[in-house]
């Protein structure tokens, strides 16, 4: 009973239901419709991201995924709750126009508003070369998601050893810069995601792609609304 009481408090604290009126392509679903207890922190719809302003194409604090990926992620959430954890979503489907925004920003060398928080050790002009900014993103195919875990009891972020969207070695899965406990937390998430068909990305602990993505060669550009 204690777990479910805390679970309810966590949802009341973090989750606000929305009415989704946008017509999205067939084969996609709003994640909060597939997983009603999901928690959002959609960074690109606000200013707390490496650009420091809302990103083009993110017109709402919403997450959209392909239906197969959303169904699989619901299974991840169900299993994590048994371990007293829940998912928090930072990003899911990403319009190509948002990727274009990132590219335009990366080329403006004088704009370093968020450097101290997100890329303190990386020169902005090297972001393309190092692979942090690309002309195409797997997110635009609709089956990639950025996420972390929070605790059911107390609703606290689980310590992953490094912040979301940090451009640096501490974000890598094989980093030696984190503690054993932080590494274990990453492994809990990775193993459950792997169990339900999501593969990790070696350089970003938060980034997962559904193996059986239905649109592996298509990059969508409809807005998130």
PDB file of C-alpha atoms in Angstrom:
ATOM      1  CA  UNK A   1       0.000   0.000   0.000  1.00  0.00           C
ATOM      2  CA  UNK A   2       2.880   2.360   0.794  1.00  0.00           C
ATOM      3  CA  UNK A   3       4.288   2.021  -2.729  1.00  0.00           C
ATOM      4  CA  UNK A   4       0.980   2.815  -4.406  1.00  0.00           C
ATOM      5  CA  UNK A   5       0.355   5.799  -2.129  1.00  0.00           C
ATOM      6  CA  UNK A   6       3.758   7.230  -3.036  1.00  0.00           C
ATOM      7  CA  UNK A   7       3.113   6.437  -6.682  1.00  0.00           C
ATOM      8  CA  UNK A   8      -0.093   8.493  -6.595  1.00  0.00           C
ATOM      9  CA  UNK A   9       1.669  11.411  -4.899  1.00  0.00           C
ATOM     10  CA  UNK A  10       4.401  11.298  -7.549  1.00  0.00           C
ATOM     11  CA  UNK A  11       1.880  11.502 -10.358  1.00  0.00           C
ATOM     12  CA  UNK A  12       0.012  14.373  -8.737  1.00  0.00           C
ATOM     13  CA  UNK A  13       3.291  16.215  -8.267  1.00  0.00           C
ATOM     14  CA  UNK A  14       4.738  15.762 -11.754  1.00  0.00           C
ATOM     15  CA  UNK A  15       2.051  14.725 -14.211  1.00  0.00           C
ATOM     16  CA  UNK A  16      -0.540  16.977 -15.787  1.00  0.00           C
ATOM     17  CA  UNK A  17      -2.891  15.385 -18.302  1.00  0.00           C
ATOM     18  CA  UNK A  18      -3.416  17.186 -21.577  1.00  0.00           C
ATOM     19  CA  UNK A  19      -5.972  17.159 -24.347  1.00  0.00           C
ATOM     20  CA  UNK A  20      -4.225  16.154 -27.538  1.00  0.00           C
ATOM     21  CA  UNK A  21      -5.941  17.786 -30.491  1.00  0.00           C
ATOM     22  CA  UNK A  22      -3.171  17.551 -33.079  1.00  0.00           C
ATOM     23  CA  UNK A  23      -3.625  15.179 -35.995  1.00  0.00           C
ATOM     24  CA  UNK A  24      -0.478  13.077 -35.948  1.00  0.00           C
ATOM     25  CA  UNK A  25       0.421  10.558 -38.655  1.00  0.00           C
ATOM     26  CA  UNK A  26      -1.053   7.099 -38.528  1.00  0.00           C
ATOM     27  CA  UNK A  27       1.330   4.808 -36.703  1.00  0.00           C
ATOM     28  CA  UNK A  28       2.214   7.377 -34.035  1.00  0.00           C
ATOM     29  CA  UNK A  29       0.756   7.962 -30.586  1.00  0.00           C
ATOM     30  CA  UNK A  30       1.035  10.495 -27.799  1.00  0.00           C
ATOM     31  CA  UNK A  31       3.088   8.758 -25.134  1.00  0.00           C
ATOM     32  CA  UNK A  32       0.830   9.871 -22.284  1.00  0.00           C
ATOM     33  CA  UNK A  33      -2.055   8.073 -23.999  1.00  0.00           C
ATOM     34  CA  UNK A  34      -0.091   4.838 -24.254  1.00  0.00           C
ATOM     35  CA  UNK A  35       1.356   5.223 -20.720  1.00  0.00           C
ATOM     36  CA  UNK A  36      -1.089   7.321 -18.634  1.00  0.00           C
ATOM     37  CA  UNK A  37       1.289   7.428 -15.639  1.00  0.00           C
ATOM     38  CA  UNK A  38       4.289   8.718 -17.587  1.00  0.00           C
ATOM     39  CA  UNK A  39       6.234  11.737 -16.309  1.00  0.00           C
ATOM     40  CA  UNK A  40       7.471  14.435 -18.675  1.00  0.00           C
ATOM     41  CA  UNK A  41      10.281  16.974 -18.594  1.00  0.00           C
ATOM     42  CA  UNK A  42      10.350  17.978 -22.246  1.00  0.00           C
ATOM     43  CA  UNK A  43      13.481  20.108 -22.310  1.00  0.00           C
ATOM     44  CA  UNK A  44      13.249  21.322 -25.901  1.00  0.00           C
ATOM     45  CA  UNK A  45       9.817  22.873 -25.336  1.00  0.00           C
ATOM     46  CA  UNK A  46      11.391  25.258 -22.815  1.00  0.00           C
ATOM     47  CA  UNK A  47      14.654  27.072 -22.129  1.00  0.00           C
ATOM     48  CA  UNK A  48      16.514  24.506 -20.008  1.00  0.00           C
ATOM     49  CA  UNK A  49      18.498  22.890 -22.814  1.00  0.00           C
ATOM     50  CA  UNK A  50      21.891  23.340 -24.478  1.00  0.00           C
ATOM     51  CA  UNK A  51      20.547  26.067 -26.774  1.00  0.00           C
ATOM     52  CA  UNK A  52      18.886  28.008 -23.957  1.00  0.00           C
ATOM     53  CA  UNK A  53      15.564  28.642 -25.694  1.00  0.00           C
ATOM     54  CA  UNK A  54      12.549  26.676 -27.007  1.00  0.00           C
ATOM     55  CA  UNK A  55      13.417  24.631 -30.072  1.00  0.00           C
ATOM     56  CA  UNK A  56      11.589  25.010 -33.371  1.00  0.00           C
ATOM     57  CA  UNK A  57       8.867  22.379 -33.756  1.00  0.00           C
ATOM     58  CA  UNK A  58       8.271  21.873 -30.025  1.00  0.00           C
ATOM     59  CA  UNK A  59       5.018  23.771 -29.525  1.00  0.00           C
ATOM     60  CA  UNK A  60       3.904  21.801 -26.456  1.00  0.00           C
ATOM     61  CA  UNK A  61       5.277  19.794 -23.528  1.00  0.00           C
ATOM     62  CA  UNK A  62       4.402  16.563 -25.287  1.00  0.00           C
ATOM     63  CA  UNK A  63       6.090  13.323 -26.324  1.00  0.00           C
ATOM     64  CA  UNK A  64       5.154  11.329 -29.413  1.00  0.00           C
ATOM     65  CA  UNK A  65       6.426   7.879 -30.403  1.00  0.00           C
ATOM     66  CA  UNK A  66       5.669   5.239 -32.991  1.00  0.00           C
ATOM     67  CA  UNK A  67       3.006   2.877 -31.668  1.00  0.00           C
ATOM     68  CA  UNK A  68       5.282  -0.196 -31.427  1.00  0.00           C
ATOM     69  CA  UNK A  69       7.902   1.758 -29.465  1.00  0.00           C
ATOM     70  CA  UNK A  70       5.252   3.212 -27.152  1.00  0.00           C
ATOM     71  CA  UNK A  71       3.781  -0.229 -26.447  1.00  0.00           C
ATOM     72  CA  UNK A  72       7.229  -1.588 -25.619  1.00  0.00           C
ATOM     73  CA  UNK A  73       8.002   1.403 -23.399  1.00  0.00           C
ATOM     74  CA  UNK A  74       4.780   0.794 -21.457  1.00  0.00           C
ATOM     75  CA  UNK A  75       6.161  -2.649 -20.592  1.00  0.00           C
ATOM     76  CA  UNK A  76       9.381  -1.020 -19.376  1.00  0.00           C
ATOM     77  CA  UNK A  77       7.390   1.313 -17.134  1.00  0.00           C
ATOM     78  CA  UNK A  78       5.366  -1.581 -15.704  1.00  0.00           C
ATOM     79  CA  UNK A  79       8.482  -3.544 -14.781  1.00  0.00           C
ATOM     80  CA  UNK A  80      10.321  -0.551 -13.324  1.00  0.00           C
ATOM     81  CA  UNK A  81       7.393   0.257 -11.036  1.00  0.00           C
ATOM     82  CA  UNK A  82       7.840  -3.196  -9.494  1.00  0.00           C
ATOM     83  CA  UNK A  83      11.387  -2.070  -8.638  1.00  0.00           C
ATOM     84  CA  UNK A  84      10.087   1.213  -7.137  1.00  0.00           C
ATOM     85  CA  UNK A  85      11.192   3.284 -10.143  1.00  0.00           C
ATOM     86  CA  UNK A  86       9.363   5.187 -12.865  1.00  0.00           C
ATOM     87  CA  UNK A  87      10.362   6.668 -16.192  1.00  0.00           C
ATOM     88  CA  UNK A  88      10.790  10.374 -16.872  1.00  0.00           C
ATOM     89  CA  UNK A  89      10.818  11.423 -20.530  1.00  0.00           C
ATOM     90  CA  UNK A  90      13.073  14.219 -21.776  1.00  0.00           C
ATOM     91  CA  UNK A  91      12.456  13.788 -25.503  1.00  0.00           C
ATOM     92  CA  UNK A  92      10.906  11.350 -27.965  1.00  0.00           C
ATOM     93  CA  UNK A  93       9.971  12.047 -31.601  1.00  0.00           C
ATOM     94  CA  UNK A  94      11.922  15.099 -32.812  1.00  0.00           C
ATOM     95  CA  UNK A  95      10.873  17.032 -35.935  1.00  0.00           C
ATOM     96  CA  UNK A  96      13.531  17.548 -38.610  1.00  0.00           C
ATOM     97  CA  UNK A  97      12.967  21.301 -38.224  1.00  0.00           C
ATOM     98  CA  UNK A  98      14.255  20.974 -34.640  1.00  0.00           C
ATOM     99  CA  UNK A  99      17.391  19.248 -35.916  1.00  0.00           C
ATOM    100  CA  UNK A 100      17.801  22.123 -38.376  1.00  0.00           C
ATOM    101  CA  UNK A 101      17.528  24.533 -35.428  1.00  0.00           C
ATOM    102  CA  UNK A 102      20.365  22.675 -33.686  1.00  0.00           C
ATOM    103  CA  UNK A 103      22.502  22.913 -36.818  1.00  0.00           C
ATOM    104  CA  UNK A 104      21.889  26.648 -37.191  1.00  0.00           C
ATOM    105  CA  UNK A 105      22.733  27.170 -33.514  1.00  0.00           C
ATOM    106  CA  UNK A 106      25.926  25.105 -33.764  1.00  0.00           C
ATOM    107  CA  UNK A 107      27.184  27.305 -36.599  1.00  0.00           C
ATOM    108  CA  UNK A 108      26.730  30.505 -34.558  1.00  0.00           C
ATOM    109  CA  UNK A 109      30.009  30.329 -32.641  1.00  0.00           C
ATOM    110  CA  UNK A 110      29.261  33.449 -30.591  1.00  0.00           C
ATOM    111  CA  UNK A 111      26.125  31.920 -29.009  1.00  0.00           C
ATOM    112  CA  UNK A 112      27.488  30.092 -25.952  1.00  0.00           C
ATOM    113  CA  UNK A 113      24.741  30.945 -23.460  1.00  0.00           C
ATOM    114  CA  UNK A 114      24.515  27.417 -21.996  1.00  0.00           C
ATOM    115  CA  UNK A 115      28.140  26.330 -22.401  1.00  0.00           C
ATOM    116  CA  UNK A 116      28.985  26.206 -18.687  1.00  0.00           C
ATOM    117  CA  UNK A 117      26.166  23.748 -17.978  1.00  0.00           C
ATOM    118  CA  UNK A 118      26.035  21.530 -21.055  1.00  0.00           C
ATOM    119  CA  UNK A 119      29.427  21.588 -22.819  1.00  0.00           C
ATOM    120  CA  UNK A 120      32.059  23.240 -20.572  1.00  0.00           C
ATOM    121  CA  UNK A 121      34.945  21.149 -21.902  1.00  0.00           C
ATOM    122  CA  UNK A 122      34.017  21.114 -25.587  1.00  0.00           C
ATOM    123  CA  UNK A 123      34.606  23.857 -28.132  1.00  0.00           C
ATOM    124  CA  UNK A 124      31.368  24.689 -29.876  1.00  0.00           C
ATOM    125  CA  UNK A 125      32.994  24.557 -33.321  1.00  0.00           C
ATOM    126  CA  UNK A 126      33.846  20.887 -32.654  1.00  0.00           C
ATOM    127  CA  UNK A 127      30.290  19.725 -31.932  1.00  0.00           C
ATOM    128  CA  UNK A 128      29.740  18.409 -35.475  1.00  0.00           C
ATOM    129  CA  UNK A 129      33.121  16.682 -35.637  1.00  0.00           C
ATOM    130  CA  UNK A 130      32.594  14.979 -32.276  1.00  0.00           C
ATOM    131  CA  UNK A 131      29.120  13.765 -33.230  1.00  0.00           C
ATOM    132  CA  UNK A 132      27.091  15.771 -30.729  1.00  0.00           C
ATOM    133  CA  UNK A 133      25.220  17.608 -33.496  1.00  0.00           C
ATOM    134  CA  UNK A 134      24.159  15.838 -36.710  1.00  0.00           C
ATOM    135  CA  UNK A 135      22.189  16.693 -39.827  1.00  0.00           C
ATOM    136  CA  UNK A 136      19.846  13.750 -39.199  1.00  0.00           C
ATOM    137  CA  UNK A 137      18.608  12.351 -35.889  1.00  0.00           C
ATOM    138  CA  UNK A 138      17.194   8.931 -35.095  1.00  0.00           C
ATOM    139  CA  UNK A 139      14.604  10.769 -33.031  1.00  0.00           C
ATOM    140  CA  UNK A 140      13.028  12.029 -36.265  1.00  0.00           C
ATOM    141  CA  UNK A 141      12.226   8.444 -37.246  1.00  0.00           C
ATOM    142  CA  UNK A 142       9.870   8.305 -34.266  1.00  0.00           C
ATOM    143  CA  UNK A 143      11.189   5.371 -32.243  1.00  0.00           C
ATOM    144  CA  UNK A 144      14.015   6.917 -30.219  1.00  0.00           C
ATOM    145  CA  UNK A 145      13.522   8.278 -26.726  1.00  0.00           C
ATOM    146  CA  UNK A 146      15.621  10.171 -24.168  1.00  0.00           C
ATOM    147  CA  UNK A 147      14.750   9.280 -20.597  1.00  0.00           C
ATOM    148  CA  UNK A 148      15.816   8.635 -17.037  1.00  0.00           C
ATOM    149  CA  UNK A 149      14.386   7.074 -13.891  1.00  0.00           C
ATOM    150  CA  UNK A 150      12.780   8.658 -10.853  1.00  0.00           C
ATOM    151  CA  UNK A 151      11.931   7.017  -7.567  1.00  0.00           C
ATOM    152  CA  UNK A 152       8.308   6.130  -6.918  1.00  0.00           C
ATOM    153  CA  UNK A 153       8.672   7.045  -3.260  1.00  0.00           C
ATOM    154  CA  UNK A 154       9.636  10.699  -2.942  1.00  0.00           C
ATOM    155  CA  UNK A 155       9.610  11.303  -6.708  1.00  0.00           C
ATOM    156  CA  UNK A 156      13.345  12.051  -6.707  1.00  0.00           C
ATOM    157  CA  UNK A 157      15.559  11.739  -9.757  1.00  0.00           C
ATOM    158  CA  UNK A 158      17.692   8.620  -9.661  1.00  0.00           C
ATOM    159  CA  UNK A 159      21.398   9.512  -9.622  1.00  0.00           C
ATOM    160  CA  UNK A 160      22.787   8.612 -13.039  1.00  0.00           C
ATOM    161  CA  UNK A 161      26.146  10.264 -12.464  1.00  0.00           C
ATOM    162  CA  UNK A 162      25.707  12.988 -15.035  1.00  0.00           C
ATOM    163  CA  UNK A 163      23.023  15.344 -16.338  1.00  0.00           C
ATOM    164  CA  UNK A 164      20.856  14.891 -19.415  1.00  0.00           C
ATOM    165  CA  UNK A 165      22.279  16.263 -22.678  1.00  0.00           C
ATOM    166  CA  UNK A 166      25.747  16.861 -21.245  1.00  0.00           C
ATOM    167  CA  UNK A 167      28.351  16.843 -24.011  1.00  0.00           C
ATOM    168  CA  UNK A 168      31.217  14.983 -22.415  1.00  0.00           C
ATOM    169  CA  UNK A 169      32.788  11.688 -21.410  1.00  0.00           C
ATOM    170  CA  UNK A 170      30.775  11.392 -18.205  1.00  0.00           C
ATOM    171  CA  UNK A 171      27.687  10.752 -20.359  1.00  0.00           C
ATOM    172  CA  UNK A 172      29.223   7.616 -21.908  1.00  0.00           C
ATOM    173  CA  UNK A 173      28.087   4.218 -20.673  1.00  0.00           C
ATOM    174  CA  UNK A 174      31.677   3.063 -20.186  1.00  0.00           C
ATOM    175  CA  UNK A 175      32.863   6.176 -18.346  1.00  0.00           C
ATOM    176  CA  UNK A 176      35.134   5.754 -15.343  1.00  0.00           C
ATOM    177  CA  UNK A 177      34.052   9.115 -13.918  1.00  0.00           C
ATOM    178  CA  UNK A 178      31.012   7.847 -12.003  1.00  0.00           C
ATOM    179  CA  UNK A 179      30.561   5.804  -8.842  1.00  0.00           C
ATOM    180  CA  UNK A 180      29.623   2.129  -8.668  1.00  0.00           C
ATOM    181  CA  UNK A 181      26.126   3.061  -7.492  1.00  0.00           C
ATOM    182  CA  UNK A 182      25.622   5.498 -10.367  1.00  0.00           C
ATOM    183  CA  UNK A 183      26.806   2.871 -12.848  1.00  0.00           C
ATOM    184  CA  UNK A 184      24.408   0.348 -11.315  1.00  0.00           C
ATOM    185  CA  UNK A 185      21.519   2.784 -11.748  1.00  0.00           C
ATOM    186  CA  UNK A 186      22.375   3.156 -15.420  1.00  0.00           C
ATOM    187  CA  UNK A 187      22.518  -0.621 -15.724  1.00  0.00           C
ATOM    188  CA  UNK A 188      19.076  -1.078 -14.145  1.00  0.00           C
ATOM    189  CA  UNK A 189      17.620   1.174 -16.808  1.00  0.00           C
ATOM    190  CA  UNK A 190      19.683  -0.297 -19.650  1.00  0.00           C
ATOM    191  CA  UNK A 191      18.828  -3.913 -18.842  1.00  0.00           C
ATOM    192  CA  UNK A 192      15.088  -3.321 -18.582  1.00  0.00           C
ATOM    193  CA  UNK A 193      15.093  -1.273 -21.783  1.00  0.00           C
ATOM    194  CA  UNK A 194      17.104  -4.025 -23.525  1.00  0.00           C
ATOM    195  CA  UNK A 195      14.640  -6.667 -22.287  1.00  0.00           C
ATOM    196  CA  UNK A 196      11.816  -4.929 -24.132  1.00  0.00           C
ATOM    197  CA  UNK A 197      13.650  -4.275 -27.359  1.00  0.00           C
ATOM    198  CA  UNK A 198      15.471  -0.960 -26.931  1.00  0.00           C
ATOM    199  CA  UNK A 199      19.158  -0.604 -27.694  1.00  0.00           C
ATOM    200  CA  UNK A 200      21.348   1.888 -25.876  1.00  0.00           C
ATOM    201  CA  UNK A 201      23.729   4.437 -27.380  1.00  0.00           C
ATOM    202  CA  UNK A 202      27.257   4.155 -26.013  1.00  0.00           C
ATOM    203  CA  UNK A 203      27.873   7.904 -25.688  1.00  0.00           C
ATOM    204  CA  UNK A 204      24.576   8.945 -24.045  1.00  0.00           C
ATOM    205  CA  UNK A 205      23.205   7.047 -21.049  1.00  0.00           C
ATOM    206  CA  UNK A 206      19.698   8.486 -21.608  1.00  0.00           C
ATOM    207  CA  UNK A 207      19.314   7.615 -25.323  1.00  0.00           C
ATOM    208  CA  UNK A 208      17.464   4.474 -26.528  1.00  0.00           C
ATOM    209  CA  UNK A 209      16.122   3.308 -29.883  1.00  0.00           C
ATOM    210  CA  UNK A 210      13.523   0.602 -30.438  1.00  0.00           C
ATOM    211  CA  UNK A 211      15.134  -2.199 -32.465  1.00  0.00           C
ATOM    212  CA  UNK A 212      12.037  -2.951 -34.539  1.00  0.00           C
ATOM    213  CA  UNK A 213      11.402   0.684 -35.426  1.00  0.00           C
ATOM    214  CA  UNK A 214       8.715   0.800 -38.125  1.00  0.00           C
ATOM    215  CA  UNK A 215      10.213   3.752 -40.065  1.00  0.00           C
ATOM    216  CA  UNK A 216      13.976   3.103 -40.163  1.00  0.00           C
ATOM    217  CA  UNK A 217      14.526   5.173 -43.317  1.00  0.00           C
ATOM    218  CA  UNK A 218      11.992   7.988 -42.861  1.00  0.00           C
ATOM    219  CA  UNK A 219      12.696  11.317 -41.143  1.00  0.00           C
ATOM    220  CA  UNK A 220       9.472  13.095 -40.182  1.00  0.00           C
ATOM    221  CA  UNK A 221       8.918  16.820 -39.720  1.00  0.00           C
ATOM    222  CA  UNK A 222       5.442  17.277 -38.253  1.00  0.00           C
ATOM    223  CA  UNK A 223       5.492  19.564 -35.153  1.00  0.00           C
ATOM    224  CA  UNK A 224       5.004  18.443 -31.575  1.00  0.00           C
ATOM    225  CA  UNK A 225       1.752  20.062 -30.467  1.00  0.00           C
TER     226      UNK A 225
END
